[in-house]
Amino acid sequence: MAIGGTPSGAVEGGEQRALPNLLDKNKALSILSYLSVFPDLGLQIITLSDLECDYINARSCCSKLNKWVVPEVIGHAVVTVLMLISLHWFIFLLNLPVATWNIYRYIMVPSGNMGVFDPTEIHNRGQLKSHMKEAMIKLGFHLLCFFMYLYSMILALIND
């Protein structure tokens, strides 16, 4: 019996309390998705800095980084769609520009290039610096989102 005389799983009138709703499950899935993005961003930053210091060549650097472009696009798109489905408008609108940028960047790869990261062009026109800056901005964005999701999930668990 809970405080107030009703069993812990029941509410007044004999109805059972619903299990955690879809919204909490979506937040948990988004946290897992963001945890899978962190190693990718760490790999990007480390690999780009190794290329900058000439520890690896451009071809191996770009092949490592291009392997993770599609999973990053899919993961971010899934999180954005989950936030749309679960009606978290603020978080959806926060994720939408980044997901759109990832999709745009993937679609606009010129024909003949190896991928988003191309070894023949990565040293031209400061692309290495721009890729590094983009990875740092994404890392900051994902850290901010991760802690927002974690806070809202803990708040939902406390209020439940």
PDB file of C-alpha atoms in Angstrom:
ATOM      1  CA  MET A   1       0.000   0.000   0.000  1.00  0.00           C
ATOM      2  CA  ALA A   2       1.214   3.440  -0.850  1.00  0.00           C
ATOM      3  CA  ILE A   3       0.641   6.554   1.179  1.00  0.00           C
ATOM      4  CA  GLY A   4      -3.040   7.398   0.976  1.00  0.00           C
ATOM      5  CA  GLY A   5      -4.360   3.838   0.984  1.00  0.00           C
ATOM      6  CA  THR A   6      -4.117   2.864  -2.718  1.00  0.00           C
ATOM      7  CA  PRO A   7      -1.815   0.129  -3.968  1.00  0.00           C
ATOM      8  CA  SER A   8       1.391   1.486  -5.497  1.00  0.00           C
ATOM      9  CA  GLY A   9       0.423   0.503  -9.060  1.00  0.00           C
ATOM     10  CA  ALA A  10      -3.147   1.766  -8.924  1.00  0.00           C
ATOM     11  CA  VAL A  11      -4.776   5.145  -8.904  1.00  0.00           C
ATOM     12  CA  GLU A  12      -8.111   6.177  -7.425  1.00  0.00           C
ATOM     13  CA  GLY A  13     -10.918   4.315  -9.178  1.00  0.00           C
ATOM     14  CA  GLY A  14      -8.991   1.055  -9.642  1.00  0.00           C
ATOM     15  CA  GLU A  15      -7.181   1.963 -12.913  1.00  0.00           C
ATOM     16  CA  GLN A  16      -3.598   0.863 -13.360  1.00  0.00           C
ATOM     17  CA  ARG A  17      -0.986   3.596 -13.837  1.00  0.00           C
ATOM     18  CA  ALA A  18       0.515   3.515 -17.328  1.00  0.00           C
ATOM     19  CA  LEU A  19       4.081   2.412 -17.864  1.00  0.00           C
ATOM     20  CA  PRO A  20       6.571   5.149 -18.750  1.00  0.00           C
ATOM     21  CA  ASN A  21       5.246   6.786 -21.874  1.00  0.00           C
ATOM     22  CA  LEU A  22       6.770   7.018 -25.321  1.00  0.00           C
ATOM     23  CA  LEU A  23       8.259  10.430 -24.573  1.00  0.00           C
ATOM     24  CA  ASP A  24      10.621   9.080 -21.904  1.00  0.00           C
ATOM     25  CA  LYS A  25      11.640   6.182 -24.150  1.00  0.00           C
ATOM     26  CA  ASN A  26      12.484   8.612 -26.952  1.00  0.00           C
ATOM     27  CA  LYS A  27      14.709  10.623 -24.614  1.00  0.00           C
ATOM     28  CA  ALA A  28      16.480   7.453 -23.548  1.00  0.00           C
ATOM     29  CA  LEU A  29      16.967   6.460 -27.197  1.00  0.00           C
ATOM     30  CA  SER A  30      18.325   9.915 -28.003  1.00  0.00           C
ATOM     31  CA  ILE A  31      20.823   9.684 -25.154  1.00  0.00           C
ATOM     32  CA  LEU A  32      21.991   6.323 -26.514  1.00  0.00           C
ATOM     33  CA  SER A  33      22.212   7.789 -30.006  1.00  0.00           C
ATOM     34  CA  TYR A  34      24.289  10.720 -28.782  1.00  0.00           C
ATOM     35  CA  LEU A  35      26.555   8.375 -26.857  1.00  0.00           C
ATOM     36  CA  SER A  36      27.210   6.604 -30.146  1.00  0.00           C
ATOM     37  CA  VAL A  37      28.094   9.938 -31.819  1.00  0.00           C
ATOM     38  CA  PHE A  38      30.727  10.931 -29.231  1.00  0.00           C
ATOM     39  CA  PRO A  39      33.330   8.353 -30.368  1.00  0.00           C
ATOM     40  CA  ASP A  40      32.805   9.495 -33.965  1.00  0.00           C
ATOM     41  CA  LEU A  41      33.476  13.125 -33.099  1.00  0.00           C
ATOM     42  CA  GLY A  42      36.485  12.156 -31.004  1.00  0.00           C
ATOM     43  CA  LEU A  43      37.816  10.126 -33.921  1.00  0.00           C
ATOM     44  CA  GLN A  44      37.272  13.075 -36.264  1.00  0.00           C
ATOM     45  CA  ILE A  45      39.138  15.499 -34.027  1.00  0.00           C
ATOM     46  CA  ILE A  46      42.036  13.124 -33.355  1.00  0.00           C
ATOM     47  CA  THR A  47      42.358  12.040 -36.992  1.00  0.00           C
ATOM     48  CA  LEU A  48      42.231  15.604 -38.315  1.00  0.00           C
ATOM     49  CA  SER A  49      44.822  16.762 -35.789  1.00  0.00           C
ATOM     50  CA  ASP A  50      47.052  13.792 -36.762  1.00  0.00           C
ATOM     51  CA  LEU A  51      46.740  14.857 -40.395  1.00  0.00           C
ATOM     52  CA  GLU A  52      47.553  18.429 -39.455  1.00  0.00           C
ATOM     53  CA  CYS A  53      50.760  17.259 -37.747  1.00  0.00           C
ATOM     54  CA  ASP A  54      51.611  14.893 -40.649  1.00  0.00           C
ATOM     55  CA  TYR A  55      51.407  11.737 -38.542  1.00  0.00           C
ATOM     56  CA  ILE A  56      49.151  10.101 -41.151  1.00  0.00           C
ATOM     57  CA  ASN A  57      48.656  10.702 -44.846  1.00  0.00           C
ATOM     58  CA  ALA A  58      45.589  12.355 -46.334  1.00  0.00           C
ATOM     59  CA  ARG A  59      44.256   9.204 -48.012  1.00  0.00           C
ATOM     60  CA  SER A  60      44.122   7.103 -44.828  1.00  0.00           C
ATOM     61  CA  CYS A  61      42.722  10.045 -42.860  1.00  0.00           C
ATOM     62  CA  CYS A  62      39.901  10.614 -45.327  1.00  0.00           C
ATOM     63  CA  SER A  63      39.057   6.928 -45.630  1.00  0.00           C
ATOM     64  CA  LYS A  64      38.777   6.684 -41.812  1.00  0.00           C
ATOM     65  CA  LEU A  65      36.574   9.761 -41.604  1.00  0.00           C
ATOM     66  CA  ASN A  66      34.346   8.910 -44.574  1.00  0.00           C
ATOM     67  CA  LYS A  67      33.381   5.588 -42.967  1.00  0.00           C
ATOM     68  CA  TRP A  68      31.586   7.500 -40.209  1.00  0.00           C
ATOM     69  CA  VAL A  69      29.733  10.107 -42.297  1.00  0.00           C
ATOM     70  CA  VAL A  70      26.683   7.961 -43.136  1.00  0.00           C
ATOM     71  CA  PRO A  71      26.185   6.628 -39.569  1.00  0.00           C
ATOM     72  CA  GLU A  72      26.403  10.190 -38.264  1.00  0.00           C
ATOM     73  CA  VAL A  73      23.787  11.402 -40.749  1.00  0.00           C
ATOM     74  CA  ILE A  74      21.462   8.487 -39.961  1.00  0.00           C
ATOM     75  CA  GLY A  75      21.908   8.802 -36.199  1.00  0.00           C
ATOM     76  CA  HIS A  76      21.202  12.507 -36.149  1.00  0.00           C
ATOM     77  CA  ALA A  77      18.219  12.136 -38.484  1.00  0.00           C
ATOM     78  CA  VAL A  78      16.767   9.403 -36.234  1.00  0.00           C
ATOM     79  CA  VAL A  79      17.119  11.595 -33.142  1.00  0.00           C
ATOM     80  CA  THR A  80      15.471  14.508 -34.944  1.00  0.00           C
ATOM     81  CA  VAL A  81      12.559  12.353 -36.125  1.00  0.00           C
ATOM     82  CA  LEU A  82      12.154  10.894 -32.599  1.00  0.00           C
ATOM     83  CA  MET A  83      11.875  14.400 -31.186  1.00  0.00           C
ATOM     84  CA  LEU A  84       9.282  15.278 -33.824  1.00  0.00           C
ATOM     85  CA  ILE A  85       7.255  12.144 -33.086  1.00  0.00           C
ATOM     86  CA  SER A  86       7.408  12.696 -29.341  1.00  0.00           C
ATOM     87  CA  LEU A  87       6.379  16.367 -29.726  1.00  0.00           C
ATOM     88  CA  HIS A  88       9.477  17.846 -28.100  1.00  0.00           C
ATOM     89  CA  TRP A  89       9.338  20.960 -30.252  1.00  0.00           C
ATOM     90  CA  PHE A  90      12.231  22.887 -28.687  1.00  0.00           C
ATOM     91  CA  ILE A  91      14.655  19.976 -28.954  1.00  0.00           C
ATOM     92  CA  PHE A  92      13.374  19.156 -32.444  1.00  0.00           C
ATOM     93  CA  LEU A  93      13.974  22.737 -33.589  1.00  0.00           C
ATOM     94  CA  LEU A  94      17.402  22.676 -31.939  1.00  0.00           C
ATOM     95  CA  ASN A  95      18.391  19.480 -33.782  1.00  0.00           C
ATOM     96  CA  LEU A  96      16.820  20.323 -37.143  1.00  0.00           C
ATOM     97  CA  PRO A  97      19.540  22.725 -38.432  1.00  0.00           C
ATOM     98  CA  VAL A  98      22.339  20.311 -37.530  1.00  0.00           C
ATOM     99  CA  ALA A  99      20.555  17.351 -39.123  1.00  0.00           C
ATOM    100  CA  THR A 100      19.836  19.451 -42.212  1.00  0.00           C
ATOM    101  CA  TRP A 101      23.480  20.534 -42.403  1.00  0.00           C
ATOM    102  CA  ASN A 102      24.670  16.908 -42.148  1.00  0.00           C
ATOM    103  CA  ILE A 103      22.305  15.798 -44.913  1.00  0.00           C
ATOM    104  CA  TYR A 104      23.216  18.798 -47.103  1.00  0.00           C
ATOM    105  CA  ARG A 105      26.931  18.152 -46.614  1.00  0.00           C
ATOM    106  CA  TYR A 106      26.496  14.483 -47.564  1.00  0.00           C
ATOM    107  CA  ILE A 107      24.333  15.196 -50.630  1.00  0.00           C
ATOM    108  CA  MET A 108      26.519  18.015 -52.000  1.00  0.00           C
ATOM    109  CA  VAL A 109      29.716  15.952 -52.352  1.00  0.00           C
ATOM    110  CA  PRO A 110      31.055  16.724 -55.845  1.00  0.00           C
ATOM    111  CA  SER A 111      31.199  13.798 -58.250  1.00  0.00           C
ATOM    112  CA  GLY A 112      34.674  12.337 -58.417  1.00  0.00           C
ATOM    113  CA  ASN A 113      35.413  13.049 -54.757  1.00  0.00           C
ATOM    114  CA  MET A 114      36.073  10.179 -52.384  1.00  0.00           C
ATOM    115  CA  GLY A 115      33.422  11.472 -49.969  1.00  0.00           C
ATOM    116  CA  VAL A 116      32.830  14.413 -47.671  1.00  0.00           C
ATOM    117  CA  PHE A 117      36.506  14.256 -46.764  1.00  0.00           C
ATOM    118  CA  ASP A 118      38.542  14.125 -49.980  1.00  0.00           C
ATOM    119  CA  PRO A 119      42.318  13.564 -49.799  1.00  0.00           C
ATOM    120  CA  THR A 120      43.058  15.697 -52.862  1.00  0.00           C
ATOM    121  CA  GLU A 121      41.238  18.736 -51.502  1.00  0.00           C
ATOM    122  CA  ILE A 122      41.645  18.506 -47.728  1.00  0.00           C
ATOM    123  CA  HIS A 123      44.803  20.653 -47.699  1.00  0.00           C
ATOM    124  CA  ASN A 124      43.411  23.188 -50.207  1.00  0.00           C
ATOM    125  CA  ARG A 125      41.700  26.439 -49.219  1.00  0.00           C
ATOM    126  CA  GLY A 126      41.872  25.742 -45.492  1.00  0.00           C
ATOM    127  CA  GLN A 127      39.489  22.788 -45.607  1.00  0.00           C
ATOM    128  CA  LEU A 128      41.422  21.033 -42.862  1.00  0.00           C
ATOM    129  CA  LYS A 129      40.862  23.954 -40.500  1.00  0.00           C
ATOM    130  CA  SER A 130      37.188  24.205 -41.449  1.00  0.00           C
ATOM    131  CA  HIS A 131      36.667  20.467 -40.895  1.00  0.00           C
ATOM    132  CA  MET A 132      38.383  20.768 -37.504  1.00  0.00           C
ATOM    133  CA  LYS A 133      36.256  23.771 -36.539  1.00  0.00           C
ATOM    134  CA  GLU A 134      33.087  21.974 -37.644  1.00  0.00           C
ATOM    135  CA  ALA A 135      34.003  18.907 -35.547  1.00  0.00           C
ATOM    136  CA  MET A 136      34.611  21.086 -32.463  1.00  0.00           C
ATOM    137  CA  ILE A 137      31.302  22.913 -32.917  1.00  0.00           C
ATOM    138  CA  LYS A 138      29.467  19.604 -33.314  1.00  0.00           C
ATOM    139  CA  LEU A 139      31.155  18.227 -30.207  1.00  0.00           C
ATOM    140  CA  GLY A 140      30.001  21.246 -28.198  1.00  0.00           C
ATOM    141  CA  PHE A 141      26.490  20.937 -29.604  1.00  0.00           C
ATOM    142  CA  HIS A 142      26.288  17.223 -28.806  1.00  0.00           C
ATOM    143  CA  LEU A 143      27.595  17.770 -25.270  1.00  0.00           C
ATOM    144  CA  LEU A 144      24.968  20.462 -24.693  1.00  0.00           C
ATOM    145  CA  CYS A 145      22.200  18.213 -26.058  1.00  0.00           C
ATOM    146  CA  PHE A 146      23.407  15.216 -24.063  1.00  0.00           C
ATOM    147  CA  PHE A 147      23.212  17.113 -20.785  1.00  0.00           C
ATOM    148  CA  MET A 148      19.827  18.608 -21.711  1.00  0.00           C
ATOM    149  CA  TYR A 149      18.457  15.106 -22.427  1.00  0.00           C
ATOM    150  CA  LEU A 150      20.004  13.707 -19.273  1.00  0.00           C
ATOM    151  CA  TYR A 151      18.522  16.509 -17.175  1.00  0.00           C
ATOM    152  CA  SER A 152      15.049  16.111 -18.693  1.00  0.00           C
ATOM    153  CA  MET A 153      15.164  12.316 -18.280  1.00  0.00           C
ATOM    154  CA  ILE A 154      16.164  12.612 -14.602  1.00  0.00           C
ATOM    155  CA  LEU A 155      13.434  15.207 -14.090  1.00  0.00           C
ATOM    156  CA  ALA A 156      10.883  12.876 -15.705  1.00  0.00           C
ATOM    157  CA  LEU A 157      12.007   9.992 -13.490  1.00  0.00           C
ATOM    158  CA  ILE A 158      11.791  12.130 -10.346  1.00  0.00           C
ATOM    159  CA  ASN A 159       8.310  13.403 -11.248  1.00  0.00           C
ATOM    160  CA  ASP A 160       7.038   9.919 -12.037  1.00  0.00           C
TER     161      ASP A 160
END
